[in-house]
Amino acid sequence: MQASKEFLHIKIAEWFSLNQRELPWRQTRNPYFIMISEFMLQQTQVSRVIPKFIDFIEKFPTLEFLSQSNASEVIRSWSGLGYNKRAINLLRSAKMIIDEFKGEFPNDIKNLCLLPGVGEYTASAIICFAFEKAVPVIDINVNRVLERLILGSDIRLPVKTQKEIALQYLNHEDPWTWNQGIMEFGALVCKNIPDCFNCVFNTVCASPLNRTKIYYEEEKITKPKLQIENKNTPFIQSDRYFRGQLIKFLSLAIEDEWISFEDAYEYIKRMDNSFDQEKLEILLDKLNFEGLIQFSDIKSEKTIKTLSFRLPK
Ligand code: SF4
């Protein structure tokens, strides 16, 4: 079953409102700030960009101010981000907007692409994230999600096809949320190694990487209620936390040693006294299915509670 456009728009917006990271450039529609964030995010991780972005806009609060600054000051403020050419291009872009566009920030792709260091992606991001215009913003994360979710493939598509699909599925009513949401979803869930078990689309996604359908059908078990880890859910109560703890526990075992269900349960209960055995069975089953642990026996012949397990050999 292929997901409809409307279904994707609703689900991405819901997921985004619960799971988005709080990023400072999402709190503004100021095109100058958006341009700075987009320059910084080219080839640099979000976590490294956040503090540099905050410092930079404090030091260079307006386009005019930046346009009158020295290259050396700008480069100094850029230090730690690498690729200093971006700092110079940012400064040159600010000067060009002041001098050639008379201080009026360009709000179309053609004029934005005249700015040094601004390509089609950065121009689209500024157009959508600052001016909320309906253009697709296609980065590597967006592309990966669209390929898997819509085409059910995991093969790199030609740029022309990527654009056609992104345009076809664009949410014209709320392009800002759609573009931010799908980008964030690709960064946090549908990553290179996708987290399909925690994906809101796992019942409709036809990607061969989505093995949840096979898993639930083969096992003939009721799908556990989707646990959305929103920003209000403490990490230590999340499935991810307990999965990590189980792997850590198994890695402490002596080589070849099988760990019993009771021992694992006792270990987990020390962290959360309300953790029930059924939940542990589901976690272990998933870890085994994903190849992260190995059971001592064939599962279909015994219940998980009676099995032992260890890290795979
Ligand atoms: S089910 Fe998996 S592959 Fe499909 S969209 Fe979700 S995370 Fe991506």
XYZ file of C-alpha atoms and ligand atoms in Angstrom:
321
model
C 0.000 0.000 0.000
C 1.408 3.374 -0.946
C 0.765 6.183 1.493
C -1.349 9.046 0.219
C 0.021 12.549 0.159
C -2.528 13.750 2.722
C -1.678 10.881 5.074
C 2.025 11.757 4.891
C 1.345 15.439 5.527
C -0.727 14.719 8.626
C 1.645 12.099 10.040
C 4.791 14.133 9.465
C 3.218 17.190 11.109
C 2.091 15.108 14.113
C 5.429 13.386 14.448
C 7.332 16.653 14.092
C 5.298 18.450 16.749
C 6.127 15.702 19.249
C 9.699 14.884 18.337
C 11.436 17.881 16.832
C 14.666 19.077 18.366
C 14.623 22.629 19.610
C 16.930 24.385 17.198
C 17.420 28.155 17.423
C 16.957 28.752 13.695
C 13.512 27.148 13.923
C 12.384 29.924 16.262
C 12.829 32.627 13.636
C 11.729 33.580 10.130
C 14.432 36.250 9.784
C 16.033 35.502 6.386
C 19.409 36.778 7.556
C 19.461 34.342 10.495
C 18.190 31.526 8.296
C 20.950 32.241 5.777
C 23.587 32.086 8.533
C 22.233 28.767 9.805
C 22.157 27.287 6.317
C 25.755 28.338 5.612
C 26.861 26.856 8.927
C 24.941 23.613 8.432
C 26.648 22.905 5.117
C 28.959 20.012 6.070
C 28.819 20.631 9.834
C 26.833 18.703 12.438
C 23.827 20.345 14.073
C 25.263 19.950 17.588
C 28.395 21.876 16.615
C 26.435 24.559 14.798
C 24.031 25.464 17.649
C 26.494 27.310 19.953
C 28.341 28.901 17.022
C 25.067 30.147 15.540
C 23.998 31.733 18.844
C 27.391 33.446 19.273
C 27.472 34.595 15.669
C 24.075 36.310 15.672
C 24.973 37.993 18.935
C 28.168 39.327 17.420
C 26.685 40.187 14.006
C 23.036 40.913 14.818
C 21.994 42.384 11.468
C 22.753 42.046 7.803
C 24.000 45.656 7.724
C 26.304 45.047 10.656
C 27.800 41.951 9.046
C 28.221 43.695 5.692
C 30.399 46.341 7.356
C 32.557 43.848 9.267
C 36.102 42.773 8.455
C 36.748 39.368 6.965
C 39.184 38.636 9.804
C 36.479 39.229 12.459
C 34.046 36.977 10.618
C 36.605 34.217 10.159
C 37.531 34.425 13.822
C 33.878 33.967 14.781
C 33.639 31.050 12.399
C 36.511 29.165 14.014
C 35.558 25.648 15.074
C 33.158 25.167 12.174
C 35.801 24.526 9.514
C 35.504 25.296 5.800
C 36.253 28.992 6.325
C 35.377 29.761 2.746
C 31.751 29.660 3.889
C 32.450 32.579 6.254
C 33.883 34.635 3.410
C 30.943 33.762 1.159
C 28.517 34.722 3.915
C 30.214 38.093 4.288
C 30.249 38.641 0.517
C 26.558 37.691 0.324
C 25.691 40.204 3.050
C 27.599 42.946 1.185
C 25.885 42.035 -2.070
C 22.386 42.171 -0.536
C 23.144 45.594 0.935
C 24.870 47.007 -2.159
C 23.149 45.371 -5.103
C 19.727 44.490 -3.688
C 19.557 47.776 -1.741
C 19.263 45.913 1.558
C 16.176 43.996 0.470
C 16.611 40.292 1.055
C 15.979 38.385 -2.199
C 12.983 36.099 -1.888
C 13.182 34.057 -5.061
C 15.474 31.210 -6.066
C 16.934 32.985 -9.092
C 18.184 36.034 -7.184
C 19.269 34.054 -4.132
C 21.415 31.858 -6.361
C 23.350 34.973 -7.416
C 24.740 35.253 -3.875
C 28.204 33.761 -3.315
C 28.009 30.301 -1.748
C 24.257 29.955 -2.334
C 23.221 27.023 -4.478
C 19.782 25.697 -5.217
C 19.462 23.828 -1.924
C 20.402 26.827 0.255
C 18.174 29.123 -1.807
C 15.199 26.748 -1.383
C 15.841 26.489 2.351
C 15.849 30.294 2.722
C 12.730 30.639 0.577
C 10.824 28.081 2.612
C 12.203 28.534 6.139
C 12.243 32.340 6.093
C 9.475 33.274 3.658
C 7.356 30.112 4.101
C 6.987 29.721 0.354
C 5.969 26.357 -1.083
C 9.189 24.962 -2.554
C 10.664 21.535 -1.875
C 13.851 21.557 0.191
C 15.726 18.424 -0.746
C 18.703 17.394 1.301
C 20.149 13.916 1.711
C 17.733 13.082 4.570
C 14.638 14.171 2.667
C 15.717 12.274 -0.380
C 16.290 9.079 1.577
C 12.839 9.258 3.208
C 11.034 9.928 -0.073
C 12.832 7.106 -1.852
C 12.026 4.578 0.838
C 8.577 5.694 1.823
C 7.130 6.592 -1.553
C 9.026 4.473 -4.033
C 9.806 1.590 -1.715
C 13.402 1.590 -2.888
C 16.758 2.362 -1.376
C 18.502 3.289 -4.571
C 19.868 6.750 -5.299
C 17.547 8.441 -7.773
C 18.571 10.880 -10.496
C 18.296 14.479 -9.299
C 15.492 15.209 -11.765
C 13.360 12.365 -10.361
C 14.092 13.445 -6.782
C 12.805 16.909 -7.583
C 9.684 15.614 -9.314
C 8.754 13.435 -6.351
C 9.533 16.131 -3.796
C 7.370 18.571 -5.738
C 4.550 16.078 -6.114
C 4.445 15.426 -2.363
C 5.010 18.999 -1.208
C 2.499 20.338 1.301
C 1.402 23.624 -0.249
C -0.661 24.594 2.774
C 2.138 24.318 5.303
C 5.434 23.970 3.433
C 7.516 25.078 6.433
C 6.306 22.233 8.687
C 6.450 19.683 5.886
C 10.019 20.480 4.868
C 11.295 20.820 8.430
C 9.375 17.713 9.485
C 10.522 15.379 6.762
C 14.103 16.566 7.127
C 13.991 15.952 10.876
C 12.330 12.579 10.371
C 15.162 11.548 8.036
C 17.742 12.752 10.550
C 16.206 11.000 13.571
C 14.203 7.954 12.389
C 14.673 7.041 8.735
C 18.445 7.268 9.071
C 20.977 5.305 7.047
C 20.128 2.408 9.325
C 16.427 3.132 9.806
C 14.616 2.760 13.106
C 11.601 1.075 11.492
C 10.234 -0.315 14.752
C 9.711 3.213 16.013
C 8.515 4.640 12.718
C 5.008 6.032 12.287
C 5.008 4.779 8.695
C 6.028 1.183 9.261
C 2.575 -0.138 8.306
C 2.644 1.564 4.897
C 6.337 1.810 3.997
C 7.250 -0.549 1.168
C 11.010 -0.183 1.560
C 12.824 -3.537 1.677
C 14.556 -2.181 4.774
C 11.225 -2.076 6.598
C 11.047 -5.557 8.068
C 8.466 -4.746 10.696
C 5.565 -6.006 8.590
C 7.243 -9.356 8.006
C 8.144 -9.473 11.654
C 4.637 -8.859 12.941
C 3.051 -11.140 10.352
C 5.505 -13.989 10.843
C 5.394 -13.821 14.569
C 1.607 -13.452 14.606
C 1.884 -11.227 17.610
C -0.001 -8.093 18.353
C 1.978 -5.074 17.426
C 2.992 -3.332 20.636
C 1.566 0.120 20.973
C 3.829 2.587 19.237
C 5.905 4.387 21.763
C 6.668 7.869 20.585
C 9.649 9.200 22.397
C 8.797 12.827 22.518
C 10.917 15.490 24.052
C 8.942 15.152 27.305
C 9.661 11.428 27.661
C 12.758 10.988 29.794
C 15.357 8.994 27.894
C 15.738 6.603 30.830
C 12.141 5.429 30.355
C 12.481 4.816 26.648
C 12.835 1.511 24.829
C 16.114 2.755 23.395
C 17.497 3.164 26.884
C 16.584 -0.369 27.955
C 17.844 -1.836 24.682
C 21.159 -0.099 25.305
C 21.239 -1.366 28.877
C 20.588 -4.947 27.768
C 23.393 -4.821 25.225
C 25.683 -3.330 27.864
C 24.726 -6.095 30.294
C 25.451 -8.798 27.699
C 28.764 -7.242 26.779
C 29.864 -7.642 30.418
C 29.367 -11.408 30.222
C 32.342 -13.724 29.908
C 32.880 -14.816 26.320
C 30.434 -17.557 25.245
C 28.440 -17.225 28.452
C 24.674 -17.512 27.987
C 22.577 -15.161 30.084
C 19.242 -16.379 31.363
C 15.994 -14.479 31.047
C 15.734 -14.293 34.856
C 19.171 -12.672 35.169
C 18.362 -10.107 32.506
C 15.015 -9.402 34.095
C 16.582 -8.898 37.493
C 19.119 -6.510 35.978
C 16.445 -4.430 34.233
C 14.191 -4.400 37.302
C 16.964 -2.719 39.241
C 16.548 0.232 36.883
C 12.778 0.200 36.682
C 10.849 -1.826 39.197
C 7.658 -1.581 37.140
C 9.258 -3.105 34.017
C 7.232 -6.230 33.212
C 8.388 -9.535 31.760
C 6.277 -9.217 28.642
C 8.004 -5.971 27.733
C 11.388 -7.597 28.217
C 10.319 -10.468 25.948
C 9.376 -7.987 23.208
C 12.667 -6.116 23.545
C 14.694 -9.327 23.400
C 12.699 -10.572 20.446
C 13.394 -7.363 18.536
C 17.092 -7.418 19.411
C 17.285 -10.996 18.155
C 15.359 -10.132 14.997
C 17.745 -7.249 14.311
C 20.725 -9.576 14.778
C 21.998 -7.802 17.887
C 21.647 -10.824 20.167
C 21.504 -14.560 19.705
C 19.110 -17.000 21.410
C 20.336 -20.291 22.848
C 17.615 -22.231 21.075
C 15.089 -21.933 18.283
C 12.504 -19.508 19.511
C 9.482 -21.152 17.911
C 10.058 -24.274 19.973
C 10.292 -22.490 23.290
C 9.072 -19.269 24.839
C 11.560 -16.475 25.213
C 11.342 -16.718 28.995
C 12.860 -20.188 28.858
C 15.730 -19.193 26.549
C 19.165 -17.825 27.265
C 20.957 -15.357 25.065
C 24.245 -13.611 24.371
C 25.839 -11.218 21.901
C 26.158 -12.882 18.471
C 29.364 -14.770 17.735
S 9.525 2.067 7.917
Fe 11.763 2.228 8.035
S 12.451 2.592 5.933
Fe 10.238 3.023 5.994
S 10.079 5.237 6.400
Fe 10.001 4.205 8.377
S 12.130 4.182 9.110
Fe 12.177 4.615 6.898
